[in-house]
Each structure stands twice: as C-alpha cells, then as structure tokens.
CSV table of N, CA and C in Angstrom, one decimal:
chain,number,residue,atom,x,y,z
W,1,SER,N,-20.1,1.2,11.2
W,1,SER,CA,-19.9,1.3,12.3
W,1,SER,C,-18.8,0.0,12.7
W,2,PHE,N,-18.0,0.2,13.5
W,2,PHE,CA,-16.6,-0.5,13.4
W,2,PHE,C,-17.1,-2.2,13.5
W,3,ASP,N,-18.6,-2.1,14.6
W,3,ASP,CA,-18.7,-3.9,14.3
W,3,ASP,C,-19.4,-4.0,13.4
W,4,LEU,N,-19.8,-3.5,12.3
W,4,LEU,CA,-20.2,-3.6,10.8
W,4,LEU,C,-19.0,-4.1,10.2
W,5,MET,N,-17.7,-3.0,9.9
W,5,MET,CA,-16.9,-3.2,10.0
W,5,MET,C,-16.0,-4.9,10.2
W,6,LYS,N,-16.2,-5.4,10.9
W,6,LYS,CA,-15.7,-6.5,12.0
W,6,LYS,C,-16.4,-7.6,11.2
W,7,GLU,N,-17.4,-7.4,11.6
W,7,GLU,CA,-18.3,-8.5,10.3
W,7,GLU,C,-17.9,-8.6,9.2
W,8,ALA,N,-18.2,-7.5,8.1
W,8,ALA,CA,-17.8,-7.7,7.1
W,8,ALA,C,-16.8,-8.2,6.5
W,9,HIS,N,-15.7,-7.3,7.6
W,9,HIS,CA,-14.2,-8.5,7.0
W,9,HIS,C,-14.2,-9.8,7.6
W,10,ARG,N,-15.0,-10.4,8.5
W,10,ARG,CA,-15.2,-11.9,8.2
W,10,ARG,C,-16.0,-12.7,7.3
W,11,GLU,N,-17.3,-12.0,6.8
W,11,GLU,CA,-17.9,-12.4,6.2
W,11,GLU,C,-16.9,-12.3,4.6
W,12,SER,N,-16.3,-11.6,4.3
W,12,SER,CA,-15.6,-11.4,3.4
W,12,SER,C,-14.5,-12.7,2.7
W,13,GLY,N,-13.8,-13.4,3.8
W,13,GLY,CA,-13.0,-14.0,3.2
W,13,GLY,C,-12.1,-13.5,2.9
W,14,ALA,N,-12.0,-12.2,3.0
W,14,ALA,CA,-10.9,-11.9,2.7
W,14,ALA,C,-9.2,-12.0,4.0
W,15,GLU,N,-8.3,-12.1,3.5
W,15,GLU,CA,-7.1,-12.3,4.6
W,15,GLU,C,-6.2,-11.6,5.3
W,16,ILE,N,-6.1,-10.6,4.6
W,16,ILE,CA,-5.9,-9.2,5.0
W,16,ILE,C,-5.9,-8.0,4.5
W,17,VAL,N,-5.8,-7.1,5.7
W,17,VAL,CA,-6.7,-5.5,5.9
W,17,VAL,C,-5.8,-4.9,5.3
W,18,THR,N,-5.8,-3.9,4.9
W,18,THR,CA,-5.0,-2.8,5.4
W,18,THR,C,-5.4,-1.7,5.6
W,19,VAL,N,-4.4,-0.8,6.8
W,19,VAL,CA,-4.8,0.2,7.9
W,19,VAL,C,-3.9,0.8,7.1
W,20,ALA,N,-4.4,2.7,7.2
W,20,ALA,CA,-3.4,3.8,6.8
W,20,ALA,C,-2.8,4.1,8.2
W,21,VAL,N,-1.8,3.9,8.6
W,21,VAL,CA,-1.0,3.8,9.8
W,21,VAL,C,-0.9,5.7,10.4
W,22,ARG,N,-1.2,6.7,9.3
W,22,ARG,CA,-1.4,8.0,9.8
W,22,ARG,C,-2.7,8.3,10.3
W,23,ARG,N,-3.9,7.7,10.2
W,23,ARG,CA,-5.1,7.9,10.0
W,23,ARG,C,-6.2,7.3,11.1
W,24,ILE,N,-5.0,6.1,11.8
W,24,ILE,CA,-5.8,5.5,13.0
W,24,ILE,C,-5.2,5.8,14.5
W,25,ASN,N,-5.8,5.5,15.5
W,25,ASN,CA,-5.8,5.6,16.9
W,25,ASN,C,-4.3,4.6,17.2
W,26,LEU,N,-3.0,4.8,17.3
W,26,LEU,CA,-2.3,4.2,17.4
W,26,LEU,C,-2.5,3.7,18.9
W,27,ASP,N,-2.7,4.6,20.2
W,27,ASP,CA,-2.9,4.6,21.5
W,27,ASP,C,-3.5,3.5,22.2
W,28,ARG,N,-3.0,2.2,22.4
W,28,ARG,CA,-3.5,0.9,22.6
W,28,ARG,C,-4.6,1.5,24.0
W,29,THR,N,-4.2,2.7,24.8
W,29,THR,CA,-5.0,2.3,25.7
W,29,THR,C,-6.5,2.9,25.3
W,30,ARG,N,-6.6,3.5,24.6
W,30,ARG,CA,-8.3,3.7,23.7
W,30,ARG,C,-9.0,3.0,22.9
W,31,GLU,N,-10.1,3.1,22.8
W,31,GLU,CA,-10.7,2.3,21.7
W,31,GLU,C,-10.0,2.7,20.5
W,32,SER,N,-9.6,1.6,19.2
W,32,SER,CA,-8.9,2.3,18.2
W,32,SER,C,-9.7,1.3,17.0
W,33,LEU,N,-9.6,1.8,16.0
W,33,LEU,CA,-10.2,0.5,14.9
W,33,LEU,C,-9.5,-0.5,14.8
W,34,LEU,N,-8.6,-0.3,15.0
W,34,LEU,CA,-7.7,-1.7,15.5
W,34,LEU,C,-8.3,-3.1,16.2
W,35,ASP,N,-8.9,-2.3,16.8
W,35,ASP,CA,-9.7,-3.4,18.0
W,35,ASP,C,-10.9,-4.2,17.2
W,36,PHE,N,-10.9,-3.6,16.0
W,36,PHE,CA,-12.1,-4.2,15.1
W,36,PHE,C,-11.5,-5.1,14.1
W,37,ILE,N,-10.6,-5.5,14.2
W,37,ILE,CA,-10.1,-6.5,13.2
W,37,ILE,C,-10.2,-7.6,13.4
W,38,PRO,N,-10.6,-8.1,12.8
W,38,PRO,CA,-10.5,-9.9,13.6
W,38,PRO,C,-9.0,-10.6,13.7
W,39,PRO,N,-8.8,-11.3,14.4
W,39,PRO,CA,-7.3,-11.7,15.2
W,39,PRO,C,-6.7,-12.0,14.2
W,40,GLU,N,-7.7,-13.3,13.2
W,40,GLU,CA,-7.0,-13.7,11.9
W,40,GLU,C,-6.5,-13.7,10.7
W,41,MET,N,-7.4,-11.7,10.6
W,41,MET,CA,-6.2,-11.2,9.3
W,41,MET,C,-4.9,-11.0,10.0
W,42,THR,N,-4.3,-10.7,8.7
W,42,THR,CA,-3.1,-10.1,8.7
W,42,THR,C,-3.1,-8.5,8.5
W,43,LEU,N,-2.5,-7.7,9.2
W,43,LEU,CA,-2.5,-6.1,8.8
W,43,LEU,C,-0.9,-6.0,8.1
W,44,LEU,N,-1.9,-5.1,7.0
W,44,LEU,CA,-0.6,-4.6,6.4
W,44,LEU,C,-0.9,-3.4,6.0
W,45,PRO,N,0.1,-2.4,7.5
W,45,PRO,CA,-0.1,-1.1,7.4
W,45,PRO,C,0.1,-0.6,6.1
W,46,ASN,N,0.0,1.2,5.5
W,46,ASN,CA,-0.2,1.5,4.9
W,46,ASN,C,0.4,3.4,5.3
W,47,THR,N,1.4,4.1,4.1
W,47,THR,CA,1.7,5.1,4.1
W,47,THR,C,0.8,5.9,3.8
W,48,ALA,N,-0.3,6.0,3.2
W,48,ALA,CA,-1.0,6.7,2.9
W,48,ALA,C,-1.5,8.2,3.7
W,49,GLY,N,-1.3,9.0,2.7
W,49,GLY,CA,-1.3,10.2,2.9
W,49,GLY,C,0.4,11.0,2.7
W,50,CYS,N,1.5,10.6,2.7
W,50,CYS,CA,3.0,10.5,2.8
W,50,CYS,C,3.0,11.1,1.2
W,51,TYR,N,3.6,12.4,1.2
W,51,TYR,CA,4.3,12.8,0.1
W,51,TYR,C,5.8,13.0,-0.5
W,52,THR,N,6.6,12.8,0.9
W,52,THR,CA,7.8,12.4,0.6
W,52,THR,C,8.6,11.2,1.1
W,53,ALA,N,9.4,10.8,0.4
W,53,ALA,CA,10.2,9.7,0.8
W,53,ALA,C,10.8,9.7,2.1
W,54,ASP,N,10.7,10.2,3.0
W,54,ASP,CA,11.4,10.3,4.2
W,54,ASP,C,10.1,10.3,5.3
W,55,ASP,N,9.1,11.2,4.9
W,55,ASP,CA,7.8,10.9,5.8
W,55,ASP,C,7.2,9.5,5.8
W,56,ALA,N,7.5,8.9,4.4
W,56,ALA,CA,6.8,7.4,4.4
W,56,ALA,C,7.6,6.3,5.2
W,57,VAL,N,9.1,6.8,5.2
W,57,VAL,CA,10.0,5.6,6.0
W,57,VAL,C,9.5,5.9,7.0
W,58,ARG,N,9.7,6.9,7.6
W,58,ARG,CA,9.0,7.5,9.0
W,58,ARG,C,7.9,6.8,9.8
W,59,THR,N,6.7,7.2,8.9
W,59,THR,CA,5.4,6.6,9.0
W,59,THR,C,5.6,4.5,8.9
W,60,ALA,N,6.0,4.2,7.7
W,60,ALA,CA,6.4,2.6,8.2
W,60,ALA,C,6.9,2.5,9.3
W,61,ARG,N,8.2,2.7,9.7
W,61,ARG,CA,8.7,2.5,11.0
W,61,ARG,C,8.0,2.7,11.9
W,62,LEU,N,6.6,3.4,12.7
W,62,LEU,CA,6.1,4.3,12.9
W,62,LEU,C,5.0,2.8,13.3
W,63,GLY,N,4.6,2.6,12.4
W,63,GLY,CA,3.7,1.5,12.1
W,63,GLY,C,4.0,0.2,12.7
W,64,ARG,N,5.9,0.0,12.7
W,64,ARG,CA,6.2,-1.4,12.9
W,64,ARG,C,6.7,-1.3,14.0
W,65,GLU,N,6.8,0.3,14.6
W,65,GLU,CA,7.2,0.2,16.1
W,65,GLU,C,6.2,0.0,16.9
W,66,VAL,N,4.9,0.2,16.7
W,66,VAL,CA,3.9,-0.5,17.5
W,66,VAL,C,3.0,-1.5,17.6
W,67,GLY,N,3.7,-2.2,16.1
W,67,GLY,CA,3.4,-3.6,16.3
W,67,GLY,C,2.7,-4.1,15.6
W,68,LEU,N,2.2,-2.9,14.0
W,68,LEU,CA,1.4,-3.6,13.3
W,68,LEU,C,1.6,-4.5,12.5
W,69,SER,N,3.5,-4.0,12.0
W,69,SER,CA,3.4,-4.9,10.7
W,69,SER,C,4.9,-4.8,10.5
W,70,HIS,N,6.1,-5.7,9.9
W,70,HIS,CA,6.9,-5.1,9.1
W,70,HIS,C,7.1,-5.5,7.3
W,71,TRP,N,5.5,-5.4,7.3
W,71,TRP,CA,4.9,-5.7,5.8
W,71,TRP,C,4.2,-4.0,6.0
W,72,VAL,N,4.7,-3.6,4.8
W,72,VAL,CA,4.6,-1.7,4.1
W,72,VAL,C,3.7,-1.8,2.9
W,73,LYS,N,2.6,-1.3,2.8
W,73,LYS,CA,2.1,-1.0,1.5
W,73,LYS,C,2.5,0.6,1.4
W,74,LEU,N,3.6,1.0,0.5
W,74,LEU,CA,4.6,2.4,0.5
W,74,LEU,C,3.5,3.0,-0.2
W,75,GLU,N,3.1,3.8,-0.1
W,75,GLU,CA,2.6,4.9,-1.0
W,75,GLU,C,3.2,6.4,-0.3
W,76,VAL,N,3.6,7.0,-1.6
W,76,VAL,CA,4.6,8.2,-1.6
W,76,VAL,C,4.3,8.8,-2.7
W,77,LEU,N,2.6,10.1,-2.5
W,77,LEU,CA,1.9,10.9,-3.7
W,77,LEU,C,2.8,11.5,-3.7
W,78,GLY,N,2.8,12.5,-4.9
W,78,GLY,CA,4.0,13.3,-5.6
W,78,GLY,C,2.1,14.5,-5.9
W,79,ASP,N,0.7,14.2,-6.2
W,79,ASP,CA,0.0,14.8,-6.3
W,79,ASP,C,-1.2,14.8,-5.8
W,80,GLU,N,-2.0,16.4,-4.7
W,80,GLU,CA,-2.5,16.1,-3.9
W,80,GLU,C,-4.2,16.1,-4.6
W,81,ARG,N,-4.0,16.4,-5.9
W,81,ARG,CA,-5.4,15.7,-6.8
W,81,ARG,C,-5.9,14.7,-6.8
W,82,THR,N,-4.7,14.3,-7.4
W,82,THR,CA,-5.0,13.2,-8.6
W,82,THR,C,-4.0,12.1,-7.6
W,83,LEU,N,-3.9,12.1,-7.0
W,83,LEU,CA,-3.2,10.9,-5.6
W,83,LEU,C,-2.1,10.0,-6.2
W,84,TRP,N,-1.5,10.8,-7.6
W,84,TRP,CA,-0.6,10.1,-8.4
W,84,TRP,C,0.4,10.1,-7.8
W,85,PRO,N,1.2,8.6,-7.6
W,85,PRO,CA,2.2,8.3,-6.8
W,85,PRO,C,3.6,9.4,-7.3
W,86,ASP,N,4.9,9.4,-6.6
W,86,ASP,CA,5.3,10.4,-6.9
W,86,ASP,C,6.9,9.4,-7.0
W,87,ASN,N,6.9,8.3,-8.2
W,87,ASN,CA,7.7,7.3,-8.9
W,87,ASN,C,9.6,7.7,-8.0
W,88,ALA,N,10.0,8.6,-8.5
W,88,ALA,CA,11.4,8.5,-7.8
W,88,ALA,C,11.3,8.5,-6.1
W,89,ALA,N,10.5,8.8,-5.5
W,89,ALA,CA,10.3,9.3,-4.1
W,89,ALA,C,10.4,7.5,-3.9
W,90,LEU,N,9.2,7.3,-4.2
W,90,LEU,CA,9.3,5.2,-4.2
W,90,LEU,C,9.6,4.5,-4.2
W,91,LEU,N,10.7,4.9,-5.3
W,91,LEU,CA,12.0,4.2,-5.0
W,91,LEU,C,13.2,4.5,-4.3
W,92,GLU,N,13.4,5.8,-3.7
W,92,GLU,CA,14.0,5.7,-2.6
W,92,GLU,C,13.5,5.6,-1.6
W,93,ALA,N,12.4,5.4,-1.0
W,93,ALA,CA,11.8,4.6,0.1
W,93,ALA,C,11.6,3.5,0.0
W,94,THR,N,11.7,2.6,-1.2
W,94,THR,CA,11.7,1.1,-1.4
W,94,THR,C,13.0,1.0,-0.8
W,95,ARG,N,13.8,1.5,-1.5
W,95,ARG,CA,15.6,1.2,-0.7
W,95,ARG,C,15.7,1.1,0.2
W,96,THR,N,15.0,1.9,0.9
W,96,THR,CA,15.1,2.5,2.3
W,96,THR,C,15.0,1.4,3.8
W,97,LEU,N,13.5,0.9,3.2
W,97,LEU,CA,12.9,0.3,4.0
W,97,LEU,C,12.9,-1.4,3.6
W,98,VAL,N,13.1,-1.4,2.5
W,98,VAL,CA,13.8,-3.0,1.8
W,98,VAL,C,15.1,-3.4,3.2
W,99,ARG,N,16.3,-2.2,2.8
W,99,ARG,CA,17.4,-2.3,3.7
W,99,ARG,C,17.3,-3.0,5.5
W,100,GLU,N,16.1,-2.1,6.1
W,100,GLU,CA,15.7,-2.3,7.0
W,100,GLU,C,15.1,-3.3,7.2
W,101,GLY,N,14.8,-4.2,6.5
W,101,GLY,CA,14.2,-5.3,6.6
W,101,GLY,C,12.2,-5.6,6.7
W,102,PHE,N,12.3,-4.1,5.9
W,102,PHE,CA,10.3,-4.6,6.0
W,102,PHE,C,10.7,-5.0,4.4
W,103,VAL,N,9.1,-6.0,4.4
W,103,VAL,CA,8.2,-6.6,3.0
W,103,VAL,C,7.8,-5.4,2.4
W,104,VAL,N,8.5,-4.7,1.4
W,104,VAL,CA,7.5,-3.4,0.6
W,104,VAL,C,6.8,-3.9,-0.6
W,105,PHE,N,5.5,-3.6,-0.1
W,105,PHE,CA,4.2,-3.4,-1.2
W,105,PHE,C,3.8,-2.2,-1.9
W,106,PRO,N,4.8,-1.8,-2.8
W,106,PRO,CA,4.7,0.0,-3.3
W,106,PRO,C,3.7,-0.2,-4.5
W,107,TYR,N,2.5,0.9,-4.3
W,107,TYR,CA,1.6,1.6,-5.0
W,107,TYR,C,2.3,2.5,-5.9
W,108,THR,N,2.5,2.2,-7.4
W,108,THR,CA,3.2,3.0,-8.0
W,108,THR,C,2.2,3.3,-9.0
W,109,SER,N,2.9,3.9,-9.9
W,109,SER,CA,1.8,4.2,-11.5
W,109,SER,C,2.1,2.7,-12.6
W,110,ASP,N,1.5,3.0,-13.3
W,110,ASP,CA,1.4,1.5,-14.6
W,110,ASP,C,2.8,1.9,-15.4
W,111,ASP,N,3.7,2.1,-15.0
W,111,ASP,CA,5.0,1.8,-15.6
W,111,ASP,C,5.7,0.8,-15.6
W,112,PRO,N,5.8,0.1,-16.9
W,112,PRO,CA,6.7,-1.4,-16.6
W,112,PRO,C,8.0,-1.2,-16.3
W,113,VAL,N,8.5,0.6,-16.6
W,113,VAL,CA,9.9,0.5,-16.2
W,113,VAL,C,10.4,0.5,-14.6
W,114,VAL,N,8.7,1.7,-14.4
W,114,VAL,CA,8.9,1.9,-12.8
W,114,VAL,C,9.2,0.8,-12.3
W,115,CYS,N,8.4,-0.1,-12.5
W,115,CYS,CA,7.7,-1.8,-11.3
W,115,CYS,C,9.0,-2.3,-11.5
W,116,ARG,N,9.5,-2.3,-12.9
W,116,ARG,CA,10.9,-3.1,-12.9
W,116,ARG,C,12.0,-2.7,-11.6
W,117,ARG,N,12.1,-1.8,-11.7
W,117,ARG,CA,13.0,-1.4,-10.4
W,117,ARG,C,12.6,-1.2,-9.3
W,118,LEU,N,11.4,-1.4,-9.4
W,118,LEU,CA,11.1,-1.6,-8.1
W,118,LEU,C,11.5,-2.8,-7.3
W,119,GLU,N,11.3,-3.5,-8.7
W,119,GLU,CA,11.5,-5.4,-8.0
W,119,GLU,C,13.6,-5.2,-8.0
W,120,GLU,N,13.9,-4.5,-8.6
W,120,GLU,CA,15.3,-4.8,-8.9
W,120,GLU,C,15.6,-4.3,-7.2
W,121,GLU,N,15.1,-3.2,-6.4
W,121,GLU,CA,15.4,-2.5,-5.4
W,121,GLU,C,14.8,-3.9,-4.3
W,122,GLY,N,13.9,-4.8,-4.5
W,122,GLY,CA,13.4,-5.6,-3.7
W,122,GLY,C,12.1,-5.5,-2.8
W,123,ALA,N,11.6,-4.8,-3.8
W,123,ALA,CA,9.6,-4.9,-3.6
W,123,ALA,C,9.5,-6.4,-3.5
W,124,ALA,N,8.4,-6.7,-2.4
W,124,ALA,CA,7.6,-8.0,-2.6
W,124,ALA,C,6.6,-8.0,-3.8
W,125,ALA,N,6.2,-7.0,-3.9
W,125,ALA,CA,5.3,-6.7,-5.5
W,125,ALA,C,5.0,-5.5,-5.8
W,126,VAL,N,4.8,-5.5,-7.0
W,126,VAL,CA,4.3,-4.4,-6.9
W,126,VAL,C,2.5,-4.3,-7.2
W,127,MET,N,2.3,-2.8,-7.4
W,127,MET,CA,1.1,-2.6,-7.4
W,127,MET,C,0.3,-1.6,-8.0
W,128,PRO,N,0.2,-1.6,-9.7
W,128,PRO,CA,0.3,-0.5,-10.3
W,128,PRO,C,-1.1,0.0,-10.5
W,129,LEU,N,-1.2,1.0,-10.2
W,129,LEU,CA,-2.8,1.5,-10.2
W,129,LEU,C,-3.3,1.4,-11.4
W,130,GLY,N,-4.3,0.8,-11.5
W,130,GLY,CA,-5.5,0.7,-12.5
W,130,GLY,C,-6.5,1.8,-13.5
W,131,ALA,N,-6.3,3.0,-12.4
W,131,ALA,CA,-6.2,4.4,-12.4
W,131,ALA,C,-6.5,5.0,-11.7
W,132,PRO,N,-6.7,6.2,-12.0
W,132,PRO,CA,-6.4,6.8,-10.4
W,132,PRO,C,-7.3,6.7,-9.1
W,133,ILE,N,-6.7,6.7,-8.2
W,133,ILE,CA,-7.9,6.8,-6.7
W,133,ILE,C,-8.6,7.0,-7.0
W,134,GLY,N,-9.9,6.3,-6.9
W,134,GLY,CA,-10.9,6.8,-5.7
W,134,GLY,C,-11.9,7.2,-7.5
W,135,SER,N,-11.2,6.9,-9.0
W,135,SER,CA,-12.1,7.5,-10.1
W,135,SER,C,-13.0,6.6,-10.1
W,136,GLY,N,-12.6,4.9,-10.1
W,136,GLY,CA,-14.1,4.5,-10.8
W,136,GLY,C,-13.8,3.7,-12.1
W,137,LEU,N,-12.8,4.2,-12.5
W,137,LEU,CA,-12.8,4.1,-14.3
W,137,LEU,C,-12.8,3.1,-14.9
W,138,GLY,N,-11.6,2.2,-13.9
W,138,GLY,CA,-11.6,0.7,-14.4
W,138,GLY,C,-10.0,0.8,-14.8
W,139,ILE,N,-9.8,-0.1,-15.5
W,139,ILE,CA,-8.4,-0.2,-16.2
W,139,ILE,C,-8.4,0.4,-17.1
W,140,GLN,N,-7.3,1.6,-17.0
W,140,GLN,CA,-7.0,2.5,-18.6
W,140,GLN,C,-5.8,2.0,-19.2
W,141,ASN,N,-4.9,1.2,-19.0
W,141,ASN,CA,-3.6,0.8,-20.0
W,141,ASN,C,-3.7,-0.5,-19.6
W,142,PRO,N,-4.5,-1.5,-20.2
W,142,PRO,CA,-4.2,-2.8,-19.9
W,142,PRO,C,-3.0,-3.5,-20.5
W,143,GLU,N,-2.2,-2.4,-21.9
W,143,GLU,CA,-1.4,-3.1,-21.9
W,143,GLU,C,-0.4,-3.1,-21.2
W,144,ASN,N,0.4,-2.0,-20.3
W,144,ASN,CA,1.3,-1.6,-19.7
W,144,ASN,C,0.8,-2.8,-18.6
W,145,LEU,N,-0.1,-2.6,-18.0
W,145,LEU,CA,-0.5,-3.7,-17.2
W,145,LEU,C,0.1,-5.2,-17.6
W,146,ARG,N,-0.1,-5.7,-18.6
W,146,ARG,CA,0.4,-7.1,-19.4
W,146,ARG,C,1.7,-7.3,-19.5
W,147,ILE,N,2.4,-5.6,-19.8
W,147,ILE,CA,3.9,-6.5,-20.1
W,147,ILE,C,4.6,-5.9,-18.3
W,148,ILE,N,3.4,-5.2,-17.4
W,148,ILE,CA,4.5,-5.6,-16.2
W,148,ILE,C,3.8,-7.0,-15.8
W,149,LYS,N,3.2,-7.7,-15.8
W,149,LYS,CA,2.7,-8.7,-15.3
W,149,LYS,C,3.5,-9.3,-16.3
W,150,GLU,N,3.9,-9.7,-17.1
W,150,GLU,CA,5.0,-10.1,-17.8
W,150,GLU,C,6.5,-10.3,-18.0
W,151,GLN,N,6.7,-9.0,-16.9
W,151,GLN,CA,8.7,-9.0,-17.0
W,151,GLN,C,8.5,-9.0,-15.6
W,152,SER,N,7.2,-9.2,-14.5
W,152,SER,CA,7.6,-9.3,-13.3
W,152,SER,C,8.1,-10.7,-12.6
W,153,ARG,N,8.8,-11.3,-11.8
W,153,ARG,CA,9.3,-11.8,-10.7
W,153,ARG,C,8.5,-11.9,-9.9
W,154,VAL,N,7.7,-11.2,-9.3
W,154,VAL,CA,7.0,-11.0,-8.1
W,154,VAL,C,5.5,-10.6,-8.3
W,155,PRO,N,4.8,-10.9,-7.5
W,155,PRO,CA,3.6,-10.5,-7.7
W,155,PRO,C,2.8,-9.1,-8.4
W,156,VAL,N,2.3,-9.1,-8.9
W,156,VAL,CA,1.2,-7.9,-9.5
W,156,VAL,C,0.0,-7.8,-8.5
W,157,ILE,N,-0.2,-6.8,-8.5
W,157,ILE,CA,-1.4,-6.4,-7.5
W,157,ILE,C,-1.7,-5.2,-8.3
W,158,VAL,N,-3.1,-4.9,-8.9
W,158,VAL,CA,-3.4,-4.0,-9.7
W,158,VAL,C,-4.3,-3.2,-8.3
W,159,ASP,N,-4.5,-2.2,-8.2
W,159,ASP,CA,-4.8,-1.3,-6.9
W,159,ASP,C,-5.3,0.0,-7.6
W,160,ALA,N,-6.0,0.8,-7.3
W,160,ALA,CA,-7.0,1.5,-7.1
W,160,ALA,C,-7.2,2.2,-8.7
W,161,GLY,N,-8.8,2.7,-8.6
W,161,GLY,CA,-9.1,3.4,-9.8
W,161,GLY,C,-10.1,2.2,-10.3
W,162,VAL,N,-10.1,0.4,-10.1
W,162,VAL,CA,-10.4,-0.3,-10.6
W,162,VAL,C,-12.2,-0.2,-10.6
W,163,GLY,N,-12.5,0.1,-9.8
W,163,GLY,CA,-13.6,0.2,-9.6
W,163,GLY,C,-14.5,0.1,-7.9
W,164,THR,N,-15.6,0.1,-8.2
W,164,THR,CA,-16.0,-0.4,-6.8
W,164,THR,C,-15.5,-1.5,-5.8
W,165,ALA,N,-15.9,-1.5,-4.6
W,165,ALA,CA,-15.4,-2.8,-3.8
W,165,ALA,C,-16.7,-4.3,-4.5
W,166,SER,N,-18.0,-4.0,-4.5
W,166,SER,CA,-18.7,-4.7,-5.3
W,166,SER,C,-17.6,-5.5,-6.4
W,167,ASP,N,-17.3,-4.0,-7.5
W,167,ASP,CA,-16.7,-4.6,-8.8
W,167,ASP,C,-15.6,-5.5,-8.6
C-alpha cells in the first residue's frame, strides 16, 4: 500500500527515491504515489519505458515541468525483452539534457568506453548494470566494473540485476 511504502521509505534511511515519470499520476488534483513519498526525500525522476532519445528527453522535460526535479535517471532502452540500454540513444539524450541544465544519471551497459563517453558528455554519475534488469543474477562482469570505477571521475552506481532489495 502507499502508506506502507511511505513507512518503508522512512525506515530505510534512504535519502533519494526514484520514480518513473511515465508510470505515475502527475495530476496533482488527485491522489498520487507522489503524495506518499516523505517530503525529506529527494526525488529522482526516471525515464523508464523510453525507447528513443527523443522520448526520454521529452519525459525528462515533463518531470521537470511538473516540479519533480531537474535531476533525472536517464533510461533509454534498446530491447524490450532484456531491457538492455540503447547506448547510442543514451549518449544523444545525455548530451541534450546536460545542455538544458539537467543533472543526468544515465543507466547504461557495463561498457567502460560508453561510461567514459557519458562522463565526457557531462553525466553527473554513470549507472552501469550489474546484470539485466530484474534478473537478480548479481554482478556478471566485475572486471568491467573495476575498469569503470578506476577511470571515472564521477560516481559509479551499479544499477540493475544485482539481486533483491534485501541483498
């Protein structure tokens, strides 16, 4: 329930919660998931469900326009089955959003070259996957993540496939 979610957020000690812009009710005249996120938590809107750079940019702009944040977890997916990112489109969307003043946290593959290019485009962090979204397989390429971590001057946040929330 929304009330239980709010309590879990408070108990977790988390400072940031991500919300999918395309999957929440943005009409503030009606009850929304947003009403149950503790006010002390920072919202990180994401572009989950976007498959093109244009769609992701439009979704990020919508999130900012309705007052969610100028921060964005940028997701541009390239495959419906695996939810693997489309790195070319991700680079394009990152470039556009950074120019527009967004603080961009891109979800990407565990490719060190792509992570370096995202950083060069102005990403505030890079978020390589540990394994495909929802797979729970754990980190599949620790060597790639080691290289990414060593070369990055921005935070590296391993995202997706690492296990369950309790892990």
